[in-house]
């Protein structure tokens, strides 16, 4: 079976130090955690920016600081920056991370009712972000919160805005999103254009079962404190521990871990 790409979503928009003291918030904390999960087996790090108060933000300067520091210390690690919407809406806000020219960036192709409000991704915005990524040779990580978003990604490919192989991240088990269910995963995979690569990320207590399904089905895995704060019930995780658990389980079923170079070859970077 193909090698396993592990992406670690280090920070996200919502987690706080009060919820889990191991969440990296400052640029230096994020860089240090990225280097640690790379040593543990991650080949991609998914990164959000926080401001000086720890609030999530779309600040070009903070994204640039993180990206520059990280590339200086681990040039081979694949950096994926977030265009996610919790820090503000609109193209001029959402595109902030793209000015750093990361190798990858997230691109959600539809809208979702998050518990705290609508995560609005109308097609005009999605197309604008995809165009900017294409111009800058940034590979989208297509974030899929529900089935309809796969079809929107296929539309973008038909418009010439995405280059195969497409790379999908199925976010599963979040409130109001698709369930972390093997039938749902099977249906999503069945919808993908030939040659696509995919990973799955389970939210909160769904992180483990989602990761197990993805490893068994030949997908890739995203874990990290953005999606899940606990290692097990009552035990707060570190990003490194979450990555180490994937490596342990994968080794039991002979899924070797991809290096960043091997991940690049699979994703067409
Ligand atoms: Mg994110």
mmCIF file of C-alpha atoms and ligand atoms in Angstrom:
data_model
loop_
_atom_site.group_PDB
_atom_site.id
_atom_site.type_symbol
_atom_site.label_atom_id
_atom_site.label_comp_id
_atom_site.label_asym_id
_atom_site.label_seq_id
_atom_site.Cartn_x
_atom_site.Cartn_y
_atom_site.Cartn_z
ATOM 1 C CA UNK A 1 0.000 0.000 0.000
ATOM 2 C CA UNK A 2 1.169 3.546 -0.702
ATOM 3 C CA UNK A 3 3.008 5.434 1.982
ATOM 4 C CA UNK A 4 1.054 7.443 4.523
ATOM 5 C CA UNK A 5 1.155 11.231 4.491
ATOM 6 C CA UNK A 6 0.592 12.682 7.947
ATOM 7 C CA UNK A 7 -0.548 16.293 8.198
ATOM 8 C CA UNK A 8 -0.583 17.935 11.609
ATOM 9 C CA UNK A 9 -3.032 20.818 12.144
ATOM 10 C CA UNK A 10 -1.166 22.564 14.917
ATOM 11 C CA UNK A 11 -3.301 25.464 16.143
ATOM 12 C CA UNK A 12 -6.580 26.151 14.351
ATOM 13 C CA UNK A 13 -8.819 29.116 14.995
ATOM 14 C CA UNK A 14 -10.510 28.175 18.221
ATOM 15 C CA UNK A 15 -8.348 26.232 20.716
ATOM 16 C CA UNK A 16 -6.981 28.190 23.657
ATOM 17 C CA UNK A 17 -4.260 27.578 26.228
ATOM 18 C CA UNK A 18 -7.025 27.409 28.826
ATOM 19 C CA UNK A 19 -8.482 24.418 27.006
ATOM 20 C CA UNK A 20 -5.106 22.793 26.436
ATOM 21 C CA UNK A 21 -1.831 24.433 27.487
ATOM 22 C CA UNK A 22 0.001 22.644 24.654
ATOM 23 C CA UNK A 23 -1.739 24.580 21.862
ATOM 24 C CA UNK A 24 0.962 26.633 20.078
ATOM 25 C CA UNK A 25 -0.163 30.246 19.695
ATOM 26 C CA UNK A 26 2.771 32.569 19.028
ATOM 27 C CA UNK A 27 4.783 32.299 15.811
ATOM 28 C CA UNK A 28 7.745 30.876 17.724
ATOM 29 C CA UNK A 29 5.565 28.294 19.473
ATOM 30 C CA UNK A 30 4.006 27.287 16.159
ATOM 31 C CA UNK A 31 7.418 26.930 14.508
ATOM 32 C CA UNK A 32 8.751 24.863 17.423
ATOM 33 C CA UNK A 33 5.746 22.560 17.353
ATOM 34 C CA UNK A 34 6.004 22.198 13.569
ATOM 35 C CA UNK A 35 9.621 21.091 13.866
ATOM 36 C CA UNK A 36 8.685 18.629 16.627
ATOM 37 C CA UNK A 37 5.848 16.988 14.679
ATOM 38 C CA UNK A 38 8.116 16.792 11.631
ATOM 39 C CA UNK A 39 10.587 14.810 13.726
ATOM 40 C CA UNK A 40 7.696 12.602 14.860
ATOM 41 C CA UNK A 41 6.593 11.769 11.306
ATOM 42 C CA UNK A 42 4.444 14.567 9.889
ATOM 43 C CA UNK A 43 5.325 15.683 6.360
ATOM 44 C CA UNK A 44 2.780 18.533 6.201
ATOM 45 C CA UNK A 45 1.920 21.142 8.828
ATOM 46 C CA UNK A 46 -1.393 23.018 8.580
ATOM 47 C CA UNK A 47 -1.117 26.452 10.151
ATOM 48 C CA UNK A 48 -3.415 29.250 11.305
ATOM 49 C CA UNK A 49 -2.189 32.629 12.529
ATOM 50 C CA UNK A 50 -3.003 34.185 15.897
ATOM 51 C CA UNK A 51 -2.513 37.810 16.868
ATOM 52 C CA UNK A 52 -0.693 39.125 19.956
ATOM 53 C CA UNK A 53 -3.833 38.514 22.032
ATOM 54 C CA UNK A 54 -4.009 34.919 20.821
ATOM 55 C CA UNK A 55 -7.045 35.556 18.647
ATOM 56 C CA UNK A 56 -7.181 33.994 15.205
ATOM 57 C CA UNK A 57 -6.409 36.440 12.431
ATOM 58 C CA UNK A 58 -5.668 36.872 8.754
ATOM 59 C CA UNK A 59 -2.502 38.918 9.212
ATOM 60 C CA UNK A 60 -0.093 38.746 6.296
ATOM 61 C CA UNK A 61 2.842 39.690 8.496
ATOM 62 C CA UNK A 62 2.222 36.940 11.044
ATOM 63 C CA UNK A 63 1.769 34.302 8.355
ATOM 64 C CA UNK A 64 4.963 35.537 6.710
ATOM 65 C CA UNK A 65 6.900 35.422 9.981
ATOM 66 C CA UNK A 66 5.830 31.827 10.660
ATOM 67 C CA UNK A 67 6.507 30.731 7.096
ATOM 68 C CA UNK A 68 9.926 32.364 6.888
ATOM 69 C CA UNK A 69 11.104 31.010 10.229
ATOM 70 C CA UNK A 70 9.846 27.533 9.482
ATOM 71 C CA UNK A 71 11.374 27.349 6.016
ATOM 72 C CA UNK A 72 14.693 28.562 7.420
ATOM 73 C CA UNK A 73 14.812 25.690 9.901
ATOM 74 C CA UNK A 74 13.131 22.901 7.919
ATOM 75 C CA UNK A 75 13.116 23.803 4.224
ATOM 76 C CA UNK A 76 11.951 20.310 3.263
ATOM 77 C CA UNK A 77 8.803 20.336 5.426
ATOM 78 C CA UNK A 78 5.577 21.045 3.491
ATOM 79 C CA UNK A 79 3.842 24.138 4.855
ATOM 80 C CA UNK A 80 0.099 24.467 4.352
ATOM 81 C CA UNK A 81 -1.417 27.774 5.454
ATOM 82 C CA UNK A 82 -5.110 28.283 6.177
ATOM 83 C CA UNK A 83 -7.550 30.452 4.277
ATOM 84 C CA UNK A 84 -10.257 29.411 6.784
ATOM 85 C CA UNK A 85 -13.050 31.809 7.565
ATOM 86 C CA UNK A 86 -13.260 32.130 11.328
ATOM 87 C CA UNK A 87 -10.827 35.030 11.374
ATOM 88 C CA UNK A 88 -12.881 37.115 8.984
ATOM 89 C CA UNK A 89 -14.710 36.857 5.710
ATOM 90 C CA UNK A 90 -14.146 38.251 2.258
ATOM 91 C CA UNK A 91 -11.424 37.679 -0.314
ATOM 92 C CA UNK A 92 -9.154 40.485 0.925
ATOM 93 C CA UNK A 93 -9.096 38.883 4.367
ATOM 94 C CA UNK A 94 -9.132 35.232 3.445
ATOM 95 C CA UNK A 95 -6.225 35.527 1.003
ATOM 96 C CA UNK A 96 -3.764 36.899 3.592
ATOM 97 C CA UNK A 97 -1.752 33.705 3.925
ATOM 98 C CA UNK A 98 -1.308 33.320 0.171
ATOM 99 C CA UNK A 99 1.060 36.301 0.000
ATOM 100 C CA UNK A 100 3.660 34.139 1.765
ATOM 101 C CA UNK A 101 3.624 31.773 -1.239
ATOM 102 C CA UNK A 102 3.316 28.602 0.827
ATOM 103 C CA UNK A 103 3.594 25.295 -0.984
ATOM 104 C CA UNK A 104 -0.023 24.499 0.008
ATOM 105 C CA UNK A 105 -3.069 26.291 1.373
ATOM 106 C CA UNK A 106 -6.495 25.130 2.460
ATOM 107 C CA UNK A 107 -9.469 25.792 0.188
ATOM 108 C CA UNK A 108 -12.976 24.953 1.364
ATOM 109 C CA UNK A 109 -15.345 24.663 -1.582
ATOM 110 C CA UNK A 110 -18.690 25.212 0.152
ATOM 111 C CA UNK A 111 -20.479 26.592 3.183
ATOM 112 C CA UNK A 112 -21.300 24.968 6.513
ATOM 113 C CA UNK A 113 -23.357 25.910 9.558
ATOM 114 C CA UNK A 114 -20.726 25.743 12.267
ATOM 115 C CA UNK A 115 -22.136 25.798 15.816
ATOM 116 C CA UNK A 116 -20.824 29.359 16.225
ATOM 117 C CA UNK A 117 -22.059 30.711 12.887
ATOM 118 C CA UNK A 118 -22.004 30.168 9.178
ATOM 119 C CA UNK A 119 -18.708 29.258 7.515
ATOM 120 C CA UNK A 120 -19.501 31.091 4.298
ATOM 121 C CA UNK A 121 -17.717 30.061 1.121
ATOM 122 C CA UNK A 122 -19.754 31.275 -1.833
ATOM 123 C CA UNK A 123 -18.494 30.208 -5.258
ATOM 124 C CA UNK A 124 -17.269 33.681 -6.171
ATOM 125 C CA UNK A 125 -14.941 33.683 -3.172
ATOM 126 C CA UNK A 126 -13.845 30.088 -3.757
ATOM 127 C CA UNK A 127 -12.998 30.895 -7.378
ATOM 128 C CA UNK A 128 -11.055 34.019 -6.391
ATOM 129 C CA UNK A 129 -8.979 32.046 -3.889
ATOM 130 C CA UNK A 130 -8.415 29.206 -6.379
ATOM 131 C CA UNK A 131 -7.297 31.692 -9.053
ATOM 132 C CA UNK A 132 -4.805 33.318 -6.697
ATOM 133 C CA UNK A 133 -3.453 29.918 -5.664
ATOM 134 C CA UNK A 134 -3.051 28.923 -9.291
ATOM 135 C CA UNK A 135 -1.215 32.158 -10.125
ATOM 136 C CA UNK A 136 1.182 31.544 -7.263
ATOM 137 C CA UNK A 137 1.582 27.799 -7.793
ATOM 138 C CA UNK A 138 0.073 27.025 -4.372
ATOM 139 C CA UNK A 139 -1.490 23.562 -4.115
ATOM 140 C CA UNK A 140 -4.975 23.610 -2.577
ATOM 141 C CA UNK A 141 -5.885 21.213 0.163
ATOM 142 C CA UNK A 142 -9.587 20.873 -0.667
ATOM 143 C CA UNK A 143 -11.407 20.875 2.682
ATOM 144 C CA UNK A 144 -14.595 18.887 2.428
ATOM 145 C CA UNK A 145 -17.128 19.266 5.224
ATOM 146 C CA UNK A 146 -19.973 17.712 3.260
ATOM 147 C CA UNK A 147 -20.643 15.751 0.099
ATOM 148 C CA UNK A 148 -21.654 18.689 -2.080
ATOM 149 C CA UNK A 149 -18.207 20.239 -1.706
ATOM 150 C CA UNK A 150 -16.617 17.466 -3.792
ATOM 151 C CA UNK A 151 -18.782 18.450 -6.743
ATOM 152 C CA UNK A 152 -17.752 22.081 -6.363
ATOM 153 C CA UNK A 153 -14.088 21.023 -6.437
ATOM 154 C CA UNK A 154 -14.683 19.045 -9.626
ATOM 155 C CA UNK A 155 -16.250 22.185 -11.129
ATOM 156 C CA UNK A 156 -13.104 24.157 -10.268
ATOM 157 C CA UNK A 157 -10.997 21.507 -11.979
ATOM 158 C CA UNK A 158 -13.215 21.692 -15.074
ATOM 159 C CA UNK A 159 -12.680 25.469 -15.065
ATOM 160 C CA UNK A 160 -8.945 24.851 -15.217
ATOM 161 C CA UNK A 161 -8.325 26.263 -11.736
ATOM 162 C CA UNK A 162 -7.042 23.033 -10.155
ATOM 163 C CA UNK A 163 -4.266 20.827 -11.426
ATOM 164 C CA UNK A 164 -4.485 17.066 -10.918
ATOM 165 C CA UNK A 165 -3.890 15.180 -8.782
ATOM 166 C CA UNK A 166 -6.461 16.892 -6.583
ATOM 167 C CA UNK A 167 -5.870 16.609 -2.848
ATOM 168 C CA UNK A 168 -8.926 16.349 -0.609
ATOM 169 C CA UNK A 169 -9.241 16.555 3.170
ATOM 170 C CA UNK A 170 -12.486 15.031 4.446
ATOM 171 C CA UNK A 171 -13.331 16.720 7.727
ATOM 172 C CA UNK A 172 -15.529 14.241 9.569
ATOM 173 C CA UNK A 173 -17.486 14.144 12.782
ATOM 174 C CA UNK A 174 -17.789 17.868 13.392
ATOM 175 C CA UNK A 175 -21.087 19.210 14.625
ATOM 176 C CA UNK A 176 -23.476 19.865 11.688
ATOM 177 C CA UNK A 177 -20.941 18.412 9.264
ATOM 178 C CA UNK A 178 -20.730 14.974 7.742
ATOM 179 C CA UNK A 179 -20.538 12.110 10.193
ATOM 180 C CA UNK A 180 -17.377 10.089 10.781
ATOM 181 C CA UNK A 181 -19.017 7.057 9.249
ATOM 182 C CA UNK A 182 -17.422 4.437 7.013
ATOM 183 C CA UNK A 183 -20.349 4.601 4.563
ATOM 184 C CA UNK A 184 -19.898 8.360 4.227
ATOM 185 C CA UNK A 185 -16.156 7.946 3.707
ATOM 186 C CA UNK A 186 -16.759 5.304 1.063
ATOM 187 C CA UNK A 187 -19.218 7.537 -0.759
ATOM 188 C CA UNK A 188 -16.835 10.509 -0.685
ATOM 189 C CA UNK A 189 -13.971 8.420 -2.082
ATOM 190 C CA UNK A 190 -16.265 7.083 -4.812
ATOM 191 C CA UNK A 191 -16.945 10.667 -5.974
ATOM 192 C CA UNK A 192 -13.298 11.658 -6.505
ATOM 193 C CA UNK A 193 -11.760 12.171 -9.936
ATOM 194 C CA UNK A 194 -9.360 9.360 -10.866
ATOM 195 C CA UNK A 195 -5.871 9.872 -9.494
ATOM 196 C CA UNK A 196 -6.977 12.077 -6.588
ATOM 197 C CA UNK A 197 -5.312 11.787 -3.209
ATOM 198 C CA UNK A 198 -7.247 12.214 0.009
ATOM 199 C CA UNK A 199 -6.845 12.411 3.724
ATOM 200 C CA UNK A 200 -9.371 12.418 6.514
ATOM 201 C CA UNK A 201 -9.450 14.402 9.718
ATOM 202 C CA UNK A 202 -11.791 13.508 12.549
ATOM 203 C CA UNK A 203 -13.079 16.134 14.932
ATOM 204 C CA UNK A 204 -12.690 15.691 18.699
ATOM 205 C CA UNK A 205 -13.508 12.151 19.821
ATOM 206 C CA UNK A 206 -13.854 11.145 16.162
ATOM 207 C CA UNK A 207 -10.151 11.679 15.502
ATOM 208 C CA UNK A 208 -9.130 8.107 16.279
ATOM 209 C CA UNK A 209 -11.842 6.232 14.359
ATOM 210 C CA UNK A 210 -11.473 8.539 11.371
ATOM 211 C CA UNK A 211 -7.715 8.026 11.333
ATOM 212 C CA UNK A 212 -8.185 4.241 11.517
ATOM 213 C CA UNK A 213 -10.616 4.287 8.580
ATOM 214 C CA UNK A 214 -8.245 6.403 6.489
ATOM 215 C CA UNK A 215 -5.215 4.225 7.183
ATOM 216 C CA UNK A 216 -7.155 1.067 6.324
ATOM 217 C CA UNK A 217 -8.699 2.531 3.169
ATOM 218 C CA UNK A 218 -5.424 3.782 1.699
ATOM 219 C CA UNK A 219 -6.018 7.432 2.442
ATOM 220 C CA UNK A 220 -3.819 9.832 4.318
ATOM 221 C CA UNK A 221 -4.324 11.286 7.781
ATOM 222 C CA UNK A 222 -4.634 14.681 9.389
ATOM 223 C CA UNK A 223 -4.477 14.971 13.167
ATOM 224 C CA UNK A 224 -3.630 17.804 15.540
ATOM 225 C CA UNK A 225 -4.888 20.082 18.253
ATOM 226 C CA UNK A 226 -6.881 22.174 15.773
ATOM 227 C CA UNK A 227 -9.274 19.258 15.425
ATOM 228 C CA UNK A 228 -8.947 17.465 18.746
ATOM 229 C CA UNK A 229 -7.561 18.473 22.143
ATOM 230 C CA UNK A 230 -7.428 15.067 23.818
ATOM 231 C CA UNK A 231 -5.286 11.970 23.515
ATOM 232 C CA UNK A 232 -7.963 9.986 25.278
ATOM 233 C CA UNK A 233 -10.814 10.820 27.595
ATOM 234 C CA UNK A 234 -9.544 13.264 30.218
ATOM 235 C CA UNK A 235 -5.941 13.329 28.895
ATOM 236 C CA UNK A 236 -4.918 16.472 27.048
ATOM 237 C CA UNK A 237 -2.796 15.769 23.989
ATOM 238 C CA UNK A 238 0.242 17.375 22.446
ATOM 239 C CA UNK A 239 0.569 17.624 18.695
ATOM 240 C CA UNK A 240 3.570 15.312 18.869
ATOM 241 C CA UNK A 241 1.598 12.660 20.769
ATOM 242 C CA UNK A 242 -1.183 12.763 18.199
ATOM 243 C CA UNK A 243 1.298 12.267 15.356
ATOM 244 C CA UNK A 244 3.190 9.549 17.245
ATOM 245 C CA UNK A 245 -0.042 7.596 17.699
ATOM 246 C CA UNK A 246 -0.649 7.609 13.936
ATOM 247 C CA UNK A 247 2.910 6.399 13.317
ATOM 248 C CA UNK A 248 2.475 3.580 15.858
ATOM 249 C CA UNK A 249 -0.811 2.360 14.439
ATOM 250 C CA UNK A 250 0.364 2.646 10.826
ATOM 251 C CA UNK A 251 3.466 0.612 11.592
ATOM 252 C CA UNK A 252 1.259 -2.203 12.928
ATOM 253 C CA UNK A 253 -0.484 -2.484 9.568
ATOM 254 C CA UNK A 254 2.590 -1.918 7.385
ATOM 255 C CA UNK A 255 1.717 1.582 6.197
ATOM 256 C CA UNK A 256 5.100 3.228 5.963
ATOM 257 C CA UNK A 257 5.246 6.936 6.690
ATOM 258 C CA UNK A 258 5.907 9.272 3.765
ATOM 259 C CA UNK A 259 8.751 11.741 3.945
ATOM 260 C CA UNK A 260 8.047 15.254 2.665
ATOM 261 C CA UNK A 261 9.770 14.326 -0.615
ATOM 262 C CA UNK A 262 7.552 11.267 -0.989
ATOM 263 C CA UNK A 263 4.478 13.327 -0.122
ATOM 264 C CA UNK A 264 5.458 15.877 -2.795
ATOM 265 C CA UNK A 265 5.698 13.127 -5.405
ATOM 266 C CA UNK A 266 2.223 11.814 -4.484
ATOM 267 C CA UNK A 267 0.600 15.247 -4.400
ATOM 268 C CA UNK A 268 2.297 16.553 -7.533
ATOM 269 C CA UNK A 269 3.972 19.447 -5.754
HETATM 270 MG MG1 LIG B 1 -7.703 24.810 9.599
#
